[in-house]
Amino acid sequence: MRIAFLGLGKMGVAILKHLLPGNEITVWNRTLSTAEALRSEGVKVAATPQEAVKEAEAVFSILLNDAAVEDVFLEQGALKAMPSGAIHACLSTISVASSQRLTEAHQQAGRPFVGAPVFGRPHVAEAGKLWSVLAGEDASLAKLRPLVERYSRGVTVVGEQPWSAHAMKVGGNFMITAMIASLTEGFVFAEANGIEPATYLQVVNQGLFQSPFVEMYGGLMLHPPETPGGTIALGEKDARLFLEAARGAHVPAPLAHQFHEHLKQAMTEGMQDADWAGGYYQLAKTVAGRKRGNN
Amino acid sequence: MRIAFLGLGKMGVAILKHLLPGNEITVWNRTLSTAEALRSEGVKVAATPQEAVKEAEAVFSILLNDAAVEDVFLEQGALKAMPSGAIHACLSTISVASSQRLTEAHQQAGRPFVGAPVFGRPHVAEAGKLWSVLAGEDASLAKLRPLVERYSRGVTVVGEQPWSAHAMKVGGNFMITAMIASLTEGFVFAEANGIEPATYLQVVNQGLFQSPFVEMYGGLMLHPPETPGGTIALGEKDARLFLEAARGAHVPAPLAHQFHEHLKQAMTEGMQDADWAGGYYQLAKTVAGRKRGNN
């Protein structure tokens, strides 16, 4: 298949490599050097997004954020440059509102649009073990699915509206934030009651969750990595995307509101580049210390 | 070993059966008929707690709540009736404040006291697969541990202060409430964005948590059982115990505060006997429906 691939961050490159065998791939990236390095893998490099997509049967995009996706497809005109039968699979974590604008623009332009965000970090993408969420018309999903399965350990179809896949991504990240926030309150409580946070983590995970994910995030909170996997700034953005989407859908989101307040507080304390799990816990320990000092 | 076992609810009976082989056991229960039914298993039945404990080397108690434990041991005098070397292992989920009163009373009476609450439902207790949390002096823990291991798939020692084990139990239940509350907000968000809650659960658990516990609780929320495993009233009590213990230890508990408010609201709407996971979600759906109706 002729594939255009836009966006060559860590995730993009890891995913692209699974699509190489048997396909004809043209890439585009804002920074050309990253794209040039892939020539040896047999991909063509385009100078503009429009050039990359103009003969594609499928377009995969994994660009940074709302602004980048809307700029490339709507402002720069990649959407109109796509052949009329070409399907656009948008893997980025974008806001539900932005995905709704893209859904509408693709409908008007008569190009199938598929929401296709992924769960997993770059090393999971390299291993081809992401969890993919798809939403769009059945015919488009059927064509894309074999490609998506190449980099995924599992695929869930969430609906026919492309933006519902991006809502699912935002809703999944909410559960990660909720876990970090809950473990944070638990750790602070444990320590104040003479229990080591690591012991608390052992009991709640081995006695209750039995989750490799809780184990991993709890470990990051107790021993924050020197290079954060995600930052407080990204966590704040995730919480904001959830809140905005809840507001857009007219439903309450009291927990997300509280998480967002905590993350904003961490930002004002200069922690924007701290690991989002470790930083969240660090802030709570600081606040608890101040409270205990006042009692 | 000569063991006294006080409290023969579903959990008590299931645990007791693992202690039978090779031990000489005397039981006491508020309702005598439950105790009488155990005579055929070879246990002696005492008419009062004092009679049950008077020749024991180890006393296991799993009574209903703070009031029941304090009544039996402090008011009725089971503590003073224990031989001086006998160890009391308290398995109940009680408040940290009550456990602190019991810790102090046992110290004054010169009887070793061990906090020994358990994680798991009655069928897990029957299978001998509970997760036990122990806190107390090393020598007492060493004596009790082989008995505790008979009904546990794992044991975590959390500290030397008996009440810290009860804090751990309250802190573990907080994580269950947090999971229910987070899934609730996620389900409401998903549904408002065109995603089936069951699909949301599949993605967050298979894509992220990979936890049999999240799977089980999520299932209870979507399909509440006719006979609740736990009720809203019990959930409200758990959240209150956490809040009180956090207040006692002078640390903030913003999430527990919010959970408690939601559970109290469910109580005022007459849902005290609903399943605590299913009821929590039901209330949030009702509130979201009202909010959307106003928009």
Coordinates of C-alpha atoms in Angstrom, one line a residue:
Chain A
M1 CA 0.0 0.0 0.0
R2 CA 1.1 3.6 -0.6
I3 CA 1.4 5.2 2.8
A4 CA 2.1 8.7 3.9
F5 CA 3.5 9.1 7.4
L6 CA 3.5 12.5 9.0
G7 CA 5.3 13.1 12.3
L8 CA 8.6 11.4 13.2
G9 CA 8.9 11.9 17.0
K10 CA 9.9 8.9 19.1
M11 CA 6.5 7.3 18.8
G12 CA 6.2 8.0 15.1
V13 CA 9.5 6.4 14.2
A14 CA 8.8 3.4 16.3
I15 CA 5.4 2.9 14.7
L16 CA 6.6 3.6 11.2
K17 CA 9.2 0.8 11.3
H18 CA 6.4 -1.8 11.7
L19 CA 4.7 -0.4 8.6
L20 CA 7.8 -0.7 6.3
P21 CA 7.6 -4.3 5.1
G22 CA 5.7 -4.5 1.8
N23 CA 4.5 -0.9 1.8
E24 CA 5.7 2.1 -0.2
I25 CA 6.1 4.9 2.4
T26 CA 6.6 8.6 2.0
V27 CA 7.4 10.5 5.2
W28 CA 7.3 14.2 6.2
N29 CA 8.5 15.8 9.4
R30 CA 8.8 19.4 10.5
T31 CA 12.5 18.8 11.2
L32 CA 13.9 17.3 7.9
S33 CA 17.0 15.7 9.5
T34 CA 14.8 13.1 11.3
A35 CA 13.2 12.2 8.0
E36 CA 16.5 12.1 6.1
A37 CA 17.9 9.5 8.6
L38 CA 15.1 7.1 7.4
R39 CA 16.1 7.1 3.7
S40 CA 18.3 4.1 4.4
E41 CA 15.2 2.2 5.5
G42 CA 13.8 2.7 2.0
V43 CA 11.3 5.5 2.6
K44 CA 10.8 8.5 0.4
V45 CA 11.2 11.9 2.0
A46 CA 8.8 14.7 1.1
A47 CA 9.5 18.4 1.5
T48 CA 5.9 19.3 2.4
P49 CA 2.9 17.5 3.9
Q50 CA 1.0 18.0 0.7
E51 CA 3.7 16.4 -1.3
A52 CA 3.9 13.5 1.1
V53 CA 0.1 12.7 0.9
K54 CA -0.6 13.4 -2.8
E55 CA -0.4 9.7 -4.0
A56 CA -1.2 8.0 -0.7
E57 CA -3.9 5.4 -0.1
A58 CA -3.5 5.8 3.7
V59 CA -2.2 8.7 5.6
F60 CA -0.9 8.1 9.2
S61 CA -0.3 11.3 11.2
I62 CA 1.2 11.5 14.7
L63 CA 1.9 15.2 15.1
L64 CA 2.5 17.0 18.4
N65 CA -0.9 18.6 19.3
D66 CA -4.1 20.2 18.1
A67 CA -2.3 23.2 16.6
A68 CA 0.1 21.0 14.6
V69 CA -2.6 18.7 13.2
E70 CA -4.9 21.5 12.3
D71 CA -2.1 23.5 10.7
V72 CA -0.8 20.6 8.6
F73 CA -4.2 19.3 7.4
L74 CA -6.5 22.4 7.4
E75 CA -4.2 25.5 7.0
Q76 CA -1.3 24.0 4.9
G77 CA -3.8 21.9 2.9
A78 CA -2.7 18.3 3.3
L79 CA -6.4 17.3 3.6
K80 CA -7.2 18.7 0.1
A81 CA -4.0 17.3 -1.3
M82 CA -5.0 13.7 -0.4
P83 CA -6.4 11.6 -3.2
S84 CA -10.2 11.3 -2.8
G85 CA -10.1 7.7 -1.7
A86 CA -7.3 8.1 0.8
I87 CA -8.0 7.5 4.5
H88 CA -6.4 9.6 7.2
A89 CA -5.7 7.9 10.5
C90 CA -4.9 10.4 13.2
L91 CA -2.9 8.9 16.0
S92 CA -2.1 12.0 18.0
T93 CA -3.5 12.8 21.4
I94 CA -5.6 15.8 20.5
S95 CA -8.6 17.5 22.2
V96 CA -12.1 16.2 21.5
A97 CA -13.0 19.7 20.1
S98 CA -10.1 19.6 17.7
S99 CA -10.9 16.1 16.6
Q100 CA -14.5 17.2 16.0
R101 CA -13.3 20.1 13.8
L102 CA -11.1 17.6 11.9
T103 CA -14.0 15.1 11.6
E104 CA -16.2 17.8 10.1
A105 CA -13.5 19.1 7.7
H106 CA -12.8 15.6 6.4
Q107 CA -16.5 15.0 5.9
Q108 CA -16.8 18.2 3.9
A109 CA -13.7 17.3 1.8
G110 CA -15.0 13.8 1.2
R111 CA -12.0 12.1 2.7
P112 CA -12.5 9.3 5.3
F113 CA -11.1 10.2 8.7
V114 CA -10.2 7.7 11.4
G115 CA -9.4 8.4 15.1
A116 CA -6.6 6.0 15.9
P117 CA -4.8 7.1 19.1
V118 CA -2.5 4.6 21.0
F119 CA -1.7 3.7 24.5
G120 CA 1.9 2.9 25.4
R121 CA 5.3 4.5 25.6
P122 CA 8.0 4.5 22.8
H123 CA 9.6 1.2 23.9
V124 CA 6.2 -0.4 23.8
A125 CA 5.7 1.0 20.3
E126 CA 9.1 -0.4 19.2
A127 CA 8.0 -3.8 20.4
G128 CA 4.7 -3.5 18.4
K129 CA 2.7 -3.8 21.6
L130 CA 0.6 -0.6 21.8
W131 CA -3.1 -0.7 22.5
S132 CA -4.9 1.0 19.7
V133 CA -8.3 2.7 19.7
L134 CA -10.1 3.1 16.4
A135 CA -13.2 5.1 15.5
G136 CA -14.6 5.8 12.1
E137 CA -16.6 4.2 9.3
D138 CA -16.5 0.4 9.1
A139 CA -15.1 0.3 5.6
S140 CA -12.2 2.6 6.5
L141 CA -11.5 0.6 9.7
A142 CA -11.4 -2.7 7.8
K143 CA -8.8 -1.3 5.4
L144 CA -6.6 0.2 8.2
R145 CA -6.9 -2.6 10.7
P146 CA -4.2 -5.0 9.3
L147 CA -1.7 -2.1 9.4
V148 CA -2.7 -1.0 12.9
E149 CA -2.3 -4.6 14.1
R150 CA 1.3 -4.6 13.1
Y151 CA 2.2 -2.2 15.9
S152 CA -0.5 -3.1 18.4
R153 CA -1.0 -6.0 20.9
G154 CA -4.7 -5.2 20.8
V155 CA -7.2 -3.0 19.1
T156 CA -10.6 -1.7 20.4
V157 CA -13.1 -0.1 18.1
V158 CA -15.0 2.5 20.1
G159 CA -17.5 3.8 17.6
E160 CA -18.2 5.4 14.3
Q161 CA -17.4 9.0 15.1
P162 CA -13.7 9.5 14.7
W163 CA -13.5 12.0 17.6
S164 CA -14.8 9.4 20.1
A165 CA -11.4 7.6 19.7
H166 CA -9.7 10.8 20.8
A167 CA -12.2 11.1 23.7
M168 CA -11.2 7.6 24.7
K169 CA -7.5 8.5 24.7
V170 CA -8.2 11.5 26.9
G171 CA -10.4 9.4 29.1
G172 CA -7.7 6.7 29.4
N173 CA -5.1 9.3 30.4
F174 CA -7.6 10.5 33.0
M175 CA -7.4 7.0 34.6
I176 CA -3.6 7.3 34.8
T177 CA -3.8 10.6 36.5
A178 CA -6.5 9.2 38.8
M179 CA -4.2 6.4 39.8
I180 CA -1.3 8.8 40.4
A181 CA -3.5 11.0 42.5
S182 CA -5.0 8.1 44.5
L183 CA -1.6 6.5 45.2
T184 CA -0.3 10.0 46.2
E185 CA -3.0 10.5 48.8
G186 CA -2.5 6.9 50.0
F187 CA 1.3 7.3 50.3
V188 CA 0.9 10.5 52.3
F189 CA -1.7 8.8 54.6
A190 CA 0.5 5.7 55.0
E191 CA 3.6 7.7 55.9
A192 CA 1.7 9.7 58.5
N193 CA 0.6 6.4 60.0
G194 CA 4.0 4.9 60.3
I195 CA 3.9 2.8 57.2
E196 CA 6.6 3.0 54.5
P197 CA 5.1 4.1 51.2
A198 CA 6.8 1.2 49.5
T199 CA 5.1 -1.2 51.9
Y200 CA 1.7 0.6 51.2
L201 CA 2.3 0.0 47.5
Q202 CA 3.2 -3.6 48.0
V203 CA 0.0 -4.3 50.0
V204 CA -2.4 -2.4 47.7
N205 CA -0.9 -3.9 44.5
Q206 CA -0.3 -7.5 45.7
G207 CA -3.3 -7.6 47.9
L208 CA -5.7 -5.8 45.6
F209 CA -4.8 -4.6 42.1
Q210 CA -2.2 -7.1 41.0
S211 CA -1.4 -4.7 38.1
P212 CA 2.0 -4.3 36.4
F213 CA 0.9 -0.8 35.6
V214 CA 0.2 0.2 39.2
E215 CA 3.5 -1.4 40.1
M216 CA 5.4 0.6 37.5
Y217 CA 3.7 4.0 38.3
G218 CA 4.0 3.5 42.0
G219 CA 7.7 2.8 41.5
L220 CA 8.1 6.0 39.4
M221 CA 6.5 8.0 42.2
L222 CA 8.8 6.6 44.9
H223 CA 11.9 6.8 42.7
P224 CA 11.3 9.5 40.0
P225 CA 13.5 8.9 36.9
E226 CA 16.1 11.4 36.0
T227 CA 14.6 11.8 32.6
P228 CA 10.8 12.0 33.1
G229 CA 8.6 9.7 30.8
G230 CA 5.9 12.4 31.1
T231 CA 6.1 15.8 32.8
I232 CA 3.8 17.7 35.1
A233 CA 3.2 20.1 32.1
L234 CA 1.9 17.1 30.0
G235 CA -0.2 15.9 32.9
E236 CA -1.7 19.3 33.3
K237 CA -2.5 19.3 29.6
D238 CA -4.1 15.9 29.9
A239 CA -6.3 16.9 32.8
R240 CA -7.3 20.1 30.9
L241 CA -8.2 18.1 27.8
F242 CA -10.4 15.8 29.9
L243 CA -12.1 18.8 31.7
E244 CA -12.7 20.6 28.4
A245 CA -14.2 17.5 26.8
A246 CA -16.4 16.9 29.9
R247 CA -17.6 20.5 29.7
G248 CA -18.2 20.1 26.0
A249 CA -20.3 17.0 26.6
H250 CA -22.1 18.7 29.6
V251 CA -21.1 16.2 32.2
P252 CA -19.5 16.9 35.6
A253 CA -15.9 16.0 36.2
P254 CA -15.2 16.7 39.9
L255 CA -12.1 14.5 40.2
A256 CA -10.5 15.8 37.0
H257 CA -11.1 19.3 38.3
Q258 CA -9.2 18.5 41.5
F259 CA -6.3 16.8 39.7
H260 CA -6.1 19.8 37.4
E261 CA -5.9 22.2 40.4
H262 CA -3.1 20.1 41.9
L263 CA -1.2 20.0 38.6
K264 CA -1.6 23.8 38.1
Q265 CA -0.3 24.3 41.6
A266 CA 2.7 22.1 40.8
M267 CA 3.3 24.3 37.7
T268 CA 3.2 27.5 39.8
E269 CA 5.8 25.9 42.1
G270 CA 8.1 25.5 39.1
M271 CA 7.7 21.8 38.8
Q272 CA 6.5 21.8 35.1
D273 CA 9.5 19.6 34.0
A274 CA 9.4 17.1 36.9
D275 CA 8.1 13.6 36.2
W276 CA 4.3 13.9 36.4
A277 CA 3.9 10.9 38.8
G278 CA 6.9 11.7 41.0
G279 CA 6.2 15.5 40.9
Y280 CA 2.5 15.0 41.9
Y281 CA 3.6 13.0 45.0
Q282 CA 6.4 15.4 45.8
L283 CA 3.9 18.3 45.9
A284 CA 1.5 16.4 48.1
K285 CA 4.3 15.6 50.5
T286 CA 5.3 19.2 50.7
V287 CA 1.7 20.3 51.3
A288 CA 1.2 17.6 54.0
G289 CA 4.4 18.7 55.7
R290 CA 3.2 22.3 55.8
K291 CA -0.2 21.2 57.2
R292 CA 1.4 19.1 59.9
G293 CA 3.7 21.9 60.7
N294 CA 0.7 24.1 61.4
N295 CA -1.0 21.6 63.7
Chain B
M1 CA -1.7 -24.4 70.2
R2 CA -4.6 -23.3 72.3
I3 CA -6.5 -20.7 70.3
A4 CA -9.5 -18.6 71.2
F5 CA -11.5 -17.3 68.2
L6 CA -14.0 -14.5 68.8
G7 CA -16.4 -13.5 66.0
L8 CA -18.1 -16.0 63.6
G9 CA -19.3 -13.9 60.7
K10 CA -18.7 -15.2 57.2
M11 CA -15.1 -14.1 57.3
G12 CA -14.6 -15.5 60.8
V13 CA -15.9 -19.0 60.0
A14 CA -13.9 -19.2 56.8
I15 CA -10.7 -18.2 58.6
L16 CA -11.3 -20.4 61.6
K17 CA -11.5 -23.5 59.4
H18 CA -7.9 -23.1 58.3
L19 CA -6.8 -22.9 62.0
L20 CA -8.5 -26.2 63.0
P21 CA -5.9 -28.9 62.1
G22 CA -3.6 -29.5 65.1
N23 CA -4.9 -26.8 67.3
E24 CA -7.3 -26.7 70.3
I25 CA -9.9 -24.1 69.6
T26 CA -12.5 -22.4 71.7
V27 CA -14.9 -20.1 70.0
W28 CA -17.3 -17.4 71.2
N29 CA -19.9 -15.5 69.1
R30 CA -22.6 -13.0 70.0
T31 CA -25.1 -15.3 68.4
L32 CA -24.6 -18.7 70.0
S33 CA -26.2 -20.7 67.3
T34 CA -23.4 -20.0 64.9
A35 CA -20.9 -21.2 67.4
E36 CA -23.0 -24.4 68.2
A37 CA -22.9 -25.4 64.6
L38 CA -19.1 -25.6 64.8
R39 CA -19.1 -28.2 67.6
S40 CA -19.1 -31.0 65.0
E41 CA -15.8 -29.5 63.7
G42 CA -14.2 -30.3 67.1
V43 CA -14.2 -26.8 68.6
K44 CA -15.3 -25.9 72.2
V45 CA -18.0 -23.3 72.6
A46 CA -17.7 -20.7 75.3
A47 CA -20.6 -18.8 76.8
T48 CA -18.6 -15.6 77.3
P49 CA -15.5 -14.0 75.7
Q50 CA -13.7 -14.2 79.0
E51 CA -14.4 -17.9 79.2
A52 CA -13.2 -18.4 75.6
V53 CA -9.8 -16.7 76.2
K54 CA -8.9 -17.8 79.7
E55 CA -6.6 -20.6 78.7
A56 CA -5.6 -19.4 75.2
E57 CA -2.1 -18.9 73.9
A58 CA -3.4 -16.9 71.0
V59 CA -6.6 -15.0 70.7
F60 CA -8.0 -14.2 67.2
S61 CA -10.8 -11.7 67.0
I62 CA -12.8 -10.6 64.0
L63 CA -15.7 -8.7 65.4
L64 CA -18.0 -6.2 63.6
N65 CA -16.6 -2.8 64.4
D66 CA -14.9 -0.5 66.9
A67 CA -17.8 -0.7 69.4
A68 CA -17.8 -4.5 69.3
V69 CA -14.1 -4.9 69.8
E70 CA -13.9 -2.4 72.6
D71 CA -16.9 -3.8 74.3
V72 CA -15.6 -7.4 74.3
F73 CA -12.0 -6.6 75.3
L74 CA -12.2 -3.5 77.4
E75 CA -15.8 -3.4 78.9
Q76 CA -16.6 -7.1 79.3
G77 CA -13.0 -7.7 80.3
A78 CA -11.7 -10.3 77.8
L79 CA -8.3 -8.5 77.8
K80 CA -7.8 -9.0 81.5
A81 CA -9.1 -12.6 81.3
M82 CA -6.3 -13.5 78.9
P83 CA -3.3 -15.4 80.3
S84 CA -0.4 -13.0 80.6
G85 CA 1.6 -14.6 77.7
A86 CA -1.3 -14.8 75.3
I87 CA -1.2 -12.7 72.1
H88 CA -4.3 -11.0 70.8
A89 CA -4.5 -10.7 67.0
C90 CA -7.2 -8.3 65.9
L91 CA -8.4 -9.0 62.4
S92 CA -11.3 -6.5 62.3
T93 CA -11.5 -3.4 60.1
I94 CA -11.5 -0.8 62.9
S95 CA -10.7 2.9 63.1
V96 CA -7.1 3.9 63.7
A97 CA -8.3 5.8 66.8
S98 CA -9.9 2.6 68.2
S99 CA -6.8 0.5 67.4
Q100 CA -4.7 3.1 69.2
R101 CA -6.9 2.8 72.3
L102 CA -6.7 -1.0 72.1
T103 CA -2.9 -0.8 71.6
E104 CA -2.5 1.3 74.7
A105 CA -4.9 -0.8 76.8
H106 CA -3.0 -4.0 75.9
Q107 CA 0.3 -2.3 76.7
Q108 CA -1.0 -1.4 80.1
A109 CA -2.4 -4.9 80.7
G110 CA 0.9 -6.4 79.6
R111 CA -0.7 -8.5 76.8
P112 CA 0.9 -8.4 73.4
F113 CA -1.5 -6.9 70.8
V114 CA -1.1 -7.5 67.0
G115 CA -3.0 -5.7 64.3
A116 CA -3.8 -8.3 61.7
P117 CA -6.5 -7.1 59.2
V118 CA -7.1 -9.0 56.0
F119 CA -7.9 -8.1 52.4
G120 CA -10.3 -10.3 50.5
R121 CA -13.9 -11.4 50.5
P122 CA -15.4 -14.5 52.2
H123 CA -14.8 -16.9 49.2
V124 CA -11.1 -15.7 49.2
A125 CA -10.9 -16.5 52.9
E126 CA -12.4 -20.0 52.3
A127 CA -9.7 -20.6 49.7
G128 CA -7.0 -19.5 52.2
K129 CA -5.9 -16.7 49.8
L130 CA -6.4 -13.6 51.9
W131 CA -3.7 -10.9 52.0
S132 CA -2.8 -10.3 55.6
V133 CA -1.2 -7.2 57.1
L134 CA 0.6 -7.6 60.4
A135 CA 1.9 -5.0 62.9
G136 CA 3.3 -5.6 66.4
E137 CA 6.4 -6.7 68.2
D138 CA 8.7 -9.1 66.4
A139 CA 8.4 -11.9 68.9
S140 CA 4.6 -11.9 68.7
L141 CA 4.6 -11.7 64.9
A142 CA 7.0 -14.7 64.7
K143 CA 4.6 -16.8 66.9
L144 CA 1.5 -15.8 64.9
R145 CA 2.9 -15.9 61.4
P146 CA 2.6 -19.7 60.7
L147 CA -1.1 -19.5 61.7
V148 CA -1.8 -16.4 59.6
E149 CA -0.1 -18.0 56.6
R150 CA -2.6 -20.8 56.7
Y151 CA -5.4 -18.5 55.5
S152 CA -3.3 -16.0 53.5
R153 CA -1.7 -16.1 50.1
G154 CA 0.7 -13.4 51.3
V155 CA 1.6 -11.5 54.5
T156 CA 3.0 -8.0 54.8
V157 CA 4.5 -6.7 58.0
V158 CA 3.9 -2.9 58.1
G159 CA 5.5 -1.9 61.4
E160 CA 5.8 -2.4 65.1
Q161 CA 2.8 -0.3 66.2
P162 CA -0.3 -2.6 66.0
W163 CA -2.6 0.3 64.9
S164 CA -0.5 0.9 61.8
A165 CA -1.9 -2.4 60.4
H166 CA -5.4 -1.0 60.9
A167 CA -4.3 2.2 59.2
M168 CA -3.1 0.1 56.3
K169 CA -6.5 -1.6 56.0
V170 CA -8.3 1.7 55.9
G171 CA -5.7 3.0 53.5
G172 CA -6.2 0.0 51.2
N173 CA -9.9 0.4 51.2
F174 CA -9.4 4.0 50.2
M175 CA -7.7 2.7 47.0
I176 CA -10.8 0.6 46.3
T177 CA -13.0 3.6 46.7
A178 CA -10.6 5.7 44.6
M179 CA -10.8 3.1 41.8
I180 CA -14.6 3.0 41.9
A181 CA -14.8 6.8 41.9
S182 CA -12.3 7.1 39.0
L183 CA -14.1 4.5 36.9
T184 CA -17.3 6.2 37.6
E185 CA -16.1 9.6 36.3
G186 CA -14.5 7.8 33.3
F187 CA -17.7 5.9 32.5
V188 CA -19.9 9.0 32.6
F189 CA -17.3 10.8 30.4
A190 CA -17.2 7.9 28.0
E191 CA -20.9 7.6 27.6
A192 CA -21.2 11.4 27.0
N193 CA -18.7 11.0 24.2
G194 CA -20.4 8.1 22.4
I195 CA -18.3 5.3 24.0
E196 CA -20.0 2.4 25.7
P197 CA -18.8 2.2 29.3
A198 CA -18.0 -1.5 28.8
T199 CA -15.7 -0.5 25.9
Y200 CA -14.1 2.2 28.1
L201 CA -13.5 -0.5 30.8
Q202 CA -11.9 -2.8 28.2
V203 CA -9.5 -0.2 26.9
V204 CA -8.4 1.1 30.3
N205 CA -7.9 -2.4 31.7
Q206 CA -6.5 -4.2 28.8
G207 CA -4.6 -1.1 27.5
L208 CA -3.4 0.1 30.9
F209 CA -4.1 -1.7 34.2
Q210 CA -4.2 -5.3 33.2
S211 CA -5.7 -5.9 36.7
P212 CA -8.2 -8.7 37.6
F213 CA -9.4 -6.4 40.4
V214 CA -10.2 -3.5 38.1
E215 CA -12.0 -6.0 35.8
M216 CA -14.0 -7.4 38.7
Y217 CA -15.0 -4.0 40.1
G218 CA -15.7 -2.5 36.7
G219 CA -18.0 -5.4 36.0
L220 CA -19.8 -4.9 39.3
M221 CA -20.4 -1.3 38.4
L222 CA -21.9 -2.1 35.0
H223 CA -23.9 -5.1 36.3
P224 CA -24.6 -4.5 40.0
P225 CA -25.2 -7.8 41.8
E226 CA -28.6 -8.5 43.4
T227 CA -26.9 -9.1 46.7
P228 CA -24.3 -6.5 47.2
G229 CA -20.8 -7.6 48.2
G230 CA -20.4 -4.3 50.0
T231 CA -23.0 -1.5 50.4
I232 CA -23.0 2.3 50.0
A233 CA -23.3 2.4 53.8
L234 CA -20.1 0.4 54.2
G235 CA -18.3 2.5 51.6
E236 CA -19.4 5.6 53.5
K237 CA -18.0 4.2 56.7
D238 CA -14.7 3.3 55.0
A239 CA -14.3 6.8 53.6
R240 CA -15.1 8.2 57.0
L241 CA -12.5 6.0 58.7
F242 CA -9.9 7.2 56.2
L243 CA -10.8 10.8 56.7
E244 CA -10.7 10.6 60.5
A245 CA -7.4 8.8 60.5
A246 CA -6.0 11.5 58.1
R247 CA -7.3 14.2 60.4
G248 CA -5.7 12.4 63.4
A249 CA -2.4 12.2 61.6
H250 CA -2.7 15.9 60.5
V251 CA -2.5 15.2 56.7
P252 CA -4.8 16.4 54.0
A253 CA -7.2 14.0 52.2
P254 CA -8.9 15.9 49.5
L255 CA -9.9 12.8 47.4
A256 CA -11.3 11.0 50.4
H257 CA -13.2 14.1 51.3
Q258 CA -14.8 14.2 47.9
F259 CA -15.6 10.4 47.9
H260 CA -17.2 10.8 51.3
E261 CA -19.4 13.7 50.1
H262 CA -20.6 11.5 47.1
L263 CA -21.3 8.5 49.4
K264 CA -23.2 10.7 51.9
Q265 CA -25.2 12.1 49.0
A266 CA -26.0 8.5 47.9
M267 CA -27.1 7.8 51.5
T268 CA -29.5 10.8 51.5
E269 CA -31.0 9.5 48.2
G270 CA -31.9 6.3 50.0
M271 CA -29.1 4.2 48.4
Q272 CA -27.5 2.9 51.6
D273 CA -28.2 -0.8 50.8
A274 CA -27.2 -0.6 47.1
D275 CA -23.9 -2.2 46.0
W276 CA -21.2 0.4 46.8
A277 CA -19.6 0.2 43.4
G278 CA -22.8 0.0 41.3
G279 CA -24.5 2.6 43.5
Y280 CA -21.7 5.1 43.3
Y281 CA -21.8 4.9 39.5
Q282 CA -25.7 5.1 39.5
L283 CA -25.6 8.3 41.5
A284 CA -23.0 9.9 39.1
K285 CA -25.1 8.9 36.1
T286 CA -28.2 10.5 37.7
V287 CA -26.3 13.7 38.5
A288 CA -24.8 13.9 35.0
G289 CA -28.3 13.4 33.5
R290 CA -29.6 16.3 35.6
K291 CA -26.7 18.5 34.6
R292 CA -27.1 17.7 30.9
G293 CA -30.8 18.3 31.2
N294 CA -30.0 21.9 32.4
N295 CA -27.7 22.7 29.5

